[in-house]
Amino acid sequence: MPDKRPDGITDYTGPAGGWGALKAVAVSLKAQQIVVRGGQTLLKSNQPDGFDCPSCAWPDPKHTSSFEFCENGAKAVAWESTAKTIGAEFFAKHSVSDIWQQSDHWIEDQGRVTEPLRYNAATDHYEVVSWAEAMRGIGAGLAAVPDPNQAEFYTSGRCSNEAAFLFQLFVRMYGTNNFPDCSNMCHEATSVGLPKSIGIGKGTVSLEDFDHADLILSIGHNPGTNHPRMMATLREVSKRGGKIIVFNPLKERSLERFESPQSVVEMATMSATPIASSYYQVKVGGDAAALKGIAKALVALDEAAKVSGGEPALDHAFIAEHTAGLDEYIADLATTEWADIERSSGLSRSDLEEVALAYSKSKSTICCYGMGVTQHRTGTTNVQQIANLLLLRGNMGKPGAGICPLRGHSNVQGDRTVGITERPMTMLLDNMRDVFGFEPPREHGHSVVESIAAMRDGHAKAIVCLGGNLAIASSDPQACAEGFRNLDLAVHITTKLNRTMLLMAKSTYILPCLGRTELDMQATGQQAVTVEDSMSMVHASRGFLMPPGENVKSEIWIVGEIAKTTFAAKGHSPVAIDWDAYVGDYSLIRDKIEAVFPAFADYNARIRKPGGFHLPNSAAMRQWKTDSGRANFLVTKGVAEDEGAGDPNVMRLTTLRAHDQYNTTVYSLDDRYRGVFGRRDILFMNARDMARLGFEEGDVVDIATALQFARPDRVVQKLMIVRYALPDGCCASYYPETQPLIALEDHDPQSFTPSYKSIPVTVRPAAADMGSDRGVVRAGIVGQKSKQDA
Ligand SMILES: Nc1nc2c(c(=O)[nH]1)N[C@H]1C(S)=C(S)[C@@H](COP(=O)(O)OP(=O)(O)OC[C@H]3O[C@@H](n4cnc5c(=O)[nH]c(N)nc54)[C@H](O)[C@@H]3O)O[C@H]1N2
Ligand SMILES: Nc1nc2c(c(=O)[nH]1)N[C@H]1C(S)=C(S)[C@@H](COP(=O)(O)OP(=O)(O)OC[C@H]3O[C@@H](n4cnc5c(=O)[nH]c(N)nc54)[C@H](O)[C@@H]3O)O[C@H]1N2
Ligand SMILES: [Mo]
């Protein structure tokens, strides 16, 4: 008899996808009151003449003619093209302190912001202002910052190449490289780690490569939720007999079985395709050890082959021609003990030898990975271990092989390509100087962690956020709240209201912008923008829905206005720029992108071709732009130190996305594939750990940060324990509710990526309410109460 589970918890037994996915699409369209409009919108997403789906960066299929949508893309589009709007009436009715009391879900669900707003501290209300007034205030505020390096300019990866490029032009003319960006919290370990390995900070595969791969290693990503369109690709690989080997502490349903909502046969017969051929539940933070174990076993196979005269397990010709550092790497593998590998990874030597054997038989292997790899103190070196393993068998720059970081936001890769970077290369700055005729700042700027620290410590005076929800997405909401409230000026360019906008600076503005799905009319007519997907394909995106209000402006228009008013207030501009011309015709911006980045040659012509064009990828062509001129094997000594391993009370917490959320946007409180409905106040743990720590499923507990970064307020209260297949000593909970546990200082030292996915915690029976929002996690509230409220 199945045992009784707590409220809202079920055993999910079906495959991922299937009728459940189609039903969920209908529900989210209805909730946003756009059944008809949304249906039309979906038909236009990821089509040659439509808009780029804002949900993820997985590329479009080769033949963009078929109707490709996915459940979570549908939710994202419905959320953006909602019929609900908020304007003067809403903000007159609700004070900021009132709104603060609501859940994050409620706040965003109020709908699209339709008017520029300025905060009035005397009344504690946002008030509608004219665009001219808002811009005068913002320009004066930015001009008043004593040193340009005391201003921060955040971007979230939904903005287009054109908006991002114009933004970085303005900011560099203003005089700083302070570009905190969502990728600092996401794939920065890739951007920092891979250039040293293979000379480029991006993936090397294209979608076609998946047709030729016979082995996919899938490490630390959850495509059924976060890149659902990838499931079609994995299903094809599986159907034609390719192997898929998964490393993930949690059993994720989509990686086990998937029923394609686009396959008539599977839907009619309720059948499903198995995805993973083997599934290894690696310990949280144990990937580097597992990768080293596989490499060590592979080298042993190669040695054995030398003796027996069998097929070598390493690609010696590739290694000799293309790589450097093999001897040091092999020497390190030799001194890394199996006992350490087994302890750190939680996997047995024989498991890892099995993977090595499968790998040695593969002709072409792709390794896909996500946040399970990057969001650790060891993020950068984790990524480099993946590259090492691929290089051992020449799986880089040949058909069907390569490295495939799954990017997050739909244009996070493009924003980086066109200059949003706090550590710019000399070539970028030289080209900016030559093309625009001003001397850009050379000093490196702030990443997310550094900008929050500067705000918290009172060094930064102003921030402009081009999208996102920085204070909630970042680690340490305590520091973020303090930081935002220290500022003289905060500006939020946004589609919707979120909690970051409730952390009041002396002067705070909200500026409503168009989303991807909407018609963008400027002086020369309807405009298209461009984006770059996870596989370096650049293509056009054209919205067609009517904007939610006549005062909602394009991001590009807003950036242009901020630039004009700031330099007017300063009384001078480093160089005369005709901002109105760029805003009036985005193809002029593309001309300049092309002038600064030669890879965009013939930009305007090439985006007219359906599907767009591919940016050249040096590593994919086996050109290694590294210091050694070769692909480098990079050594990380030993295995990740298992902090707290000696203490049986310390658990390692990882933070996850539920199926019904997009980062900090919570669409609903369900997480269907993990069997959770109507609640997010969950701590997943295995039955052995529950028994060992004296808990039962359904118990309500508090979790506190342990060890180095422990602090009395690093506590999340009242989570309910739910049984889940996880390795011993590991637990999991939802992002962003768990942010208060993560210290700003707890990050990868190389890439500054917060270690969102390996937080040492202790678990204890729930104590009395600590008198803060930490007691109401269930409602999705994080952070502190607002000052106005205290
Ligand atoms: N619907 C939807 N789509 C999205 C997003 C969204 O929130 N919702 N977010 C977008 C963004 S910005 C991003 S970056 C991507 C994120 O996409 P993913 O990388 O898939 O993100 P996560 O859900 O954070 O975690 C991925 C997986 O890592 C596993 N994991 C946790 N810790 C470890 C570990 O130590 N080792 C290993 N091997 N695995 C581990 C978790 O069990 C989980 O299955 O998705 C993008 N697409
Ligand atoms: N604990 C933990 N923390 C994490 C993660 C984790 O796995 N665990 N993941 C990290 C990752 S991978 C990322 S990428 C970050 C995400 O960090 P962000 O990108 O800052 O966060 P989002 O939640 O994606 O931002 C959502 C907001 O963007 C605005 N928005 C939506 N569409 C548009 C648009 O078209 N234009 C503009 N201007 N604004 C728009 C809306 O106001 C919405 O509220 O979070 C990171 N934080
Ligand atoms: Mo991300």
CSV table of N, CA and C in Angstrom, one decimal, residues 456-539:
chain,number,residue,atom,x,y,z
A,456,ARG,N,26.4,47.9,-0.9
A,456,ARG,CA,26.3,47.7,0.5
A,456,ARG,C,27.2,48.6,1.3
A,457,ASP,N,28.5,48.7,0.8
A,457,ASP,CA,29.5,49.4,1.5
A,457,ASP,C,29.5,50.9,1.3
A,458,GLY,N,28.5,51.4,0.6
A,458,GLY,CA,28.3,52.8,0.4
A,458,GLY,C,29.2,53.4,-0.7
A,459,HIS,N,29.9,52.6,-1.5
A,459,HIS,CA,30.8,53.2,-2.5
A,459,HIS,C,30.0,53.6,-3.7
A,460,ALA,N,29.0,52.7,-4.1
A,460,ALA,CA,28.2,53.0,-5.3
A,460,ALA,C,27.1,53.9,-5.0
A,461,LYS,N,26.7,54.8,-5.9
A,461,LYS,CA,25.7,55.8,-5.7
A,461,LYS,C,24.5,55.6,-6.5
A,462,ALA,N,24.6,54.9,-7.7
A,462,ALA,CA,23.5,54.8,-8.6
A,462,ALA,C,23.5,53.5,-9.3
A,463,ILE,N,22.3,53.0,-9.7
A,463,ILE,CA,22.3,51.8,-10.5
A,463,ILE,C,21.2,52.0,-11.6
A,464,VAL,N,21.5,51.5,-12.8
A,464,VAL,CA,20.4,51.4,-13.8
A,464,VAL,C,20.3,49.9,-14.2
A,465,CYS,N,19.1,49.4,-14.0
A,465,CYS,CA,18.9,47.9,-14.3
A,465,CYS,C,18.1,47.8,-15.6
A,466,LEU,N,18.8,47.2,-16.6
A,466,LEU,CA,18.1,46.9,-17.9
A,466,LEU,C,17.5,45.5,-17.8
A,467,GLY,N,16.3,45.4,-17.1
A,467,GLY,CA,15.7,44.2,-16.9
A,467,GLY,C,16.2,43.5,-15.7
A,468,GLY,N,15.6,42.3,-15.4
A,468,GLY,CA,16.0,41.5,-14.3
A,468,GLY,C,15.4,41.8,-12.9
A,469,ASN,N,15.8,41.1,-11.9
A,469,ASN,CA,15.3,41.3,-10.6
A,469,ASN,C,16.5,41.0,-9.7
A,470,LEU,N,17.5,41.9,-9.8
A,470,LEU,CA,18.8,41.7,-9.2
A,470,LEU,C,18.9,41.4,-7.8
A,471,ALA,N,18.1,42.1,-6.9
A,471,ALA,CA,18.2,41.9,-5.5
A,471,ALA,C,17.7,40.6,-5.0
A,472,ILE,N,16.9,39.9,-5.9
A,472,ILE,CA,16.3,38.6,-5.5
A,472,ILE,C,17.1,37.5,-6.2
A,473,ALA,N,17.6,37.8,-7.4
A,473,ALA,CA,18.4,36.8,-8.1
A,473,ALA,C,19.8,36.6,-7.5
A,474,SER,N,20.3,37.6,-6.9
A,474,SER,CA,21.6,37.6,-6.4
A,474,SER,C,21.7,36.8,-5.1
A,475,SER,N,22.8,36.3,-4.7
A,475,SER,CA,23.0,35.8,-3.3
A,475,SER,C,22.8,36.9,-2.3
A,476,ASP,N,22.6,36.6,-1.1
A,476,ASP,CA,22.6,37.5,0.0
A,476,ASP,C,21.6,38.7,-0.1
A,477,PRO,N,20.3,38.4,-0.1
A,477,PRO,CA,19.3,39.5,-0.2
A,477,PRO,C,19.5,40.5,0.9
A,478,GLN,N,20.1,40.1,2.1
A,478,GLN,CA,20.3,41.0,3.1
A,478,GLN,C,21.3,42.1,2.6
A,479,ALA,N,22.4,41.8,2.0
A,479,ALA,CA,23.3,42.8,1.4
A,479,ALA,C,22.6,43.6,0.3
A,480,CYS,N,21.8,42.9,-0.5
A,480,CYS,CA,21.2,43.6,-1.6
A,480,CYS,C,20.2,44.7,-1.1
A,481,ALA,N,19.4,44.3,-0.1
A,481,ALA,CA,18.5,45.3,0.4
A,481,ALA,C,19.2,46.5,1.0
A,482,GLU,N,20.2,46.2,1.7
A,482,GLU,CA,21.0,47.3,2.3
A,482,GLU,C,21.6,48.2,1.2
A,483,GLY,N,22.1,47.5,0.2
A,483,GLY,CA,22.8,48.1,-0.9
A,483,GLY,C,21.9,49.0,-1.7
A,484,PHE,N,20.7,48.5,-2.1
A,484,PHE,CA,19.8,49.4,-2.9
A,484,PHE,C,19.3,50.6,-2.1
A,485,ARG,N,19.1,50.4,-0.8
A,485,ARG,CA,18.6,51.5,0.1
A,485,ARG,C,19.7,52.5,0.4
A,486,ASN,N,20.9,52.2,0.1
A,486,ASN,CA,22.0,53.1,0.3
A,486,ASN,C,22.1,54.1,-0.9
A,487,LEU,N,21.5,53.7,-2.0
A,487,LEU,CA,21.8,54.5,-3.3
A,487,LEU,C,21.1,55.8,-3.3
A,488,ASP,N,21.7,56.7,-4.1
A,488,ASP,CA,21.0,58.0,-4.4
A,488,ASP,C,20.0,57.8,-5.5
A,489,LEU,N,20.3,56.9,-6.5
A,489,LEU,CA,19.4,56.8,-7.6
A,489,LEU,C,19.3,55.3,-8.1
A,490,ALA,N,18.1,54.8,-8.3
A,490,ALA,CA,17.9,53.5,-8.8
A,490,ALA,C,16.9,53.6,-10.0
A,491,VAL,N,17.2,53.0,-11.1
A,491,VAL,CA,16.4,53.1,-12.3
A,491,VAL,C,16.1,51.6,-12.8
A,492,HIS,N,14.9,51.3,-13.0
A,492,HIS,CA,14.5,50.0,-13.4
A,492,HIS,C,13.8,50.0,-14.7
A,493,ILE,N,14.4,49.5,-15.8
A,493,ILE,CA,13.7,49.4,-17.1
A,493,ILE,C,13.1,48.0,-17.2
A,494,THR,N,11.8,47.9,-17.3
A,494,THR,CA,11.1,46.6,-17.0
A,494,THR,C,9.8,46.5,-17.7
A,495,THR,N,9.4,45.2,-17.8
A,495,THR,CA,8.0,44.9,-18.3
A,495,THR,C,7.1,44.8,-17.1
A,496,LYS,N,7.6,44.3,-16.0
A,496,LYS,CA,6.7,44.1,-14.8
A,496,LYS,C,7.3,44.6,-13.5
A,497,LEU,N,6.5,44.6,-12.5
A,497,LEU,CA,7.0,45.0,-11.2
A,497,LEU,C,7.6,43.8,-10.5
A,498,ASN,N,8.7,44.0,-9.8
A,498,ASN,CA,9.2,43.0,-8.9
A,498,ASN,C,9.8,43.5,-7.7
A,499,ARG,N,10.3,42.7,-6.8
A,499,ARG,CA,10.7,43.1,-5.4
A,499,ARG,C,11.9,44.0,-5.4
A,500,THR,N,12.8,43.8,-6.4
A,500,THR,CA,14.0,44.7,-6.4
A,500,THR,C,13.5,46.2,-6.5
A,501,MET,N,12.4,46.4,-7.1
A,501,MET,CA,11.9,47.8,-7.3
A,501,MET,C,11.2,48.3,-6.0
A,502,LEU,N,11.1,47.5,-5.0
A,502,LEU,CA,10.5,47.9,-3.7
A,502,LEU,C,11.6,48.2,-2.7
A,503,LEU,N,12.9,48.2,-3.1
A,503,LEU,CA,14.0,48.6,-2.3
A,503,LEU,C,14.4,50.0,-2.7
A,504,MET,N,13.9,51.0,-1.8
A,504,MET,CA,13.9,52.3,-2.3
A,504,MET,C,15.3,53.0,-2.1
A,505,ALA,N,15.8,53.6,-3.2
A,505,ALA,CA,16.9,54.5,-3.1
A,505,ALA,C,16.4,55.9,-2.8
A,506,LYS,N,17.3,56.9,-2.7
A,506,LYS,CA,16.7,58.2,-2.4
A,506,LYS,C,15.8,58.6,-3.5
A,507,SER,N,16.2,58.2,-4.7
A,507,SER,CA,15.3,58.6,-5.9
A,507,SER,C,15.2,57.3,-6.7
A,508,THR,N,14.0,56.9,-7.0
A,508,THR,CA,13.8,55.6,-7.7
A,508,THR,C,12.8,55.7,-8.8
A,509,TYR,N,13.1,55.2,-10.0
A,509,TYR,CA,12.2,55.3,-11.1
A,509,TYR,C,12.0,53.9,-11.7
A,510,ILE,N,10.8,53.7,-12.2
A,510,ILE,CA,10.4,52.5,-13.0
A,510,ILE,C,10.1,52.9,-14.4
A,511,LEU,N,10.7,52.4,-15.4
A,511,LEU,CA,10.4,52.7,-16.8
A,511,LEU,C,9.9,51.5,-17.6
A,512,PRO,N,8.6,51.6,-18.1
A,512,PRO,CA,8.0,50.5,-18.7
A,512,PRO,C,8.5,50.3,-20.1
A,513,CYS,N,8.9,49.0,-20.5
A,513,CYS,CA,9.4,48.7,-21.8
A,513,CYS,C,8.6,47.6,-22.5
A,514,LEU,N,8.8,47.6,-23.8
A,514,LEU,CA,8.2,46.6,-24.7
A,514,LEU,C,8.8,45.2,-24.4
A,515,GLY,N,8.1,44.2,-24.6
A,515,GLY,CA,8.6,42.8,-24.6
A,515,GLY,C,8.9,42.4,-26.0
A,516,ARG,N,9.5,41.2,-26.1
A,516,ARG,CA,9.9,40.6,-27.5
A,516,ARG,C,8.7,40.4,-28.4
A,517,THR,N,7.5,40.2,-27.8
A,517,THR,CA,6.3,39.8,-28.6
A,517,THR,C,5.7,41.0,-29.2
A,518,GLU,N,6.1,42.2,-28.9
A,518,GLU,CA,5.4,43.4,-29.3
A,518,GLU,C,5.9,44.2,-30.4
A,519,LEU,N,5.0,44.8,-31.1
A,519,LEU,CA,5.3,45.6,-32.3
A,519,LEU,C,6.2,46.8,-31.8
A,520,ASP,N,7.3,47.0,-32.5
A,520,ASP,CA,8.2,48.1,-32.1
A,520,ASP,C,8.3,49.1,-33.3
A,521,MET,N,7.5,50.2,-33.2
A,521,MET,CA,7.5,51.2,-34.3
A,521,MET,C,8.4,52.4,-33.9
A,522,GLN,N,9.3,52.7,-34.8
A,522,GLN,CA,10.1,53.9,-34.6
A,522,GLN,C,10.1,54.8,-35.8
A,523,ALA,N,10.9,55.9,-35.9
A,523,ALA,CA,10.8,56.9,-36.9
A,523,ALA,C,10.7,56.3,-38.3
A,524,THR,N,11.5,55.2,-38.6
A,524,THR,CA,11.6,54.7,-39.9
A,524,THR,C,10.7,53.5,-40.1
A,525,GLY,N,9.8,53.2,-39.2
A,525,GLY,CA,8.8,52.1,-39.3
A,525,GLY,C,9.1,51.0,-38.3
A,526,GLN,N,8.5,49.8,-38.7
A,526,GLN,CA,8.6,48.7,-37.7
A,526,GLN,C,10.0,48.2,-37.6
A,527,GLN,N,10.5,47.9,-36.4
A,527,GLN,CA,11.9,47.5,-36.2
A,527,GLN,C,11.9,46.0,-35.8
A,528,ALA,N,13.1,45.4,-36.2
A,528,ALA,CA,13.4,44.1,-35.7
A,528,ALA,C,14.6,44.2,-34.9
A,529,VAL,N,14.8,43.3,-33.9
A,529,VAL,CA,16.0,43.2,-33.2
A,529,VAL,C,16.7,41.8,-33.5
A,530,THR,N,17.9,41.6,-32.9
A,530,THR,CA,18.5,40.3,-33.1
A,530,THR,C,19.0,39.8,-31.8
A,531,VAL,N,19.1,38.4,-31.8
A,531,VAL,CA,19.6,37.7,-30.6
A,531,VAL,C,20.5,36.6,-31.1
A,532,GLU,N,21.3,36.1,-30.1
A,532,GLU,CA,22.2,35.0,-30.4
A,532,GLU,C,21.8,33.8,-29.5
A,533,ASP,N,21.7,32.6,-30.0
A,533,ASP,CA,21.3,31.5,-29.1
A,533,ASP,C,22.5,30.8,-28.6
A,534,SER,N,22.3,29.7,-27.8
A,534,SER,CA,23.3,29.0,-27.1
A,534,SER,C,24.4,28.4,-28.1
A,535,MET,N,24.0,28.3,-29.4
A,535,MET,CA,25.0,27.7,-30.3
A,535,MET,C,25.4,28.7,-31.3
A,536,SER,N,25.5,30.0,-30.9
A,536,SER,CA,26.1,31.1,-31.7
A,536,SER,C,25.4,31.4,-33.0
A,537,MET,N,24.1,31.0,-33.1
A,537,MET,CA,23.3,31.4,-34.3
A,537,MET,C,22.7,32.8,-33.9
A,538,VAL,N,22.9,33.8,-34.9
A,538,VAL,CA,22.3,35.1,-34.7
A,538,VAL,C,21.1,35.2,-35.6
A,539,HIS,N,20.0,35.6,-35.1
A,539,HIS,CA,18.8,35.8,-36.0
A,539,HIS,C,17.9,36.9,-35.5
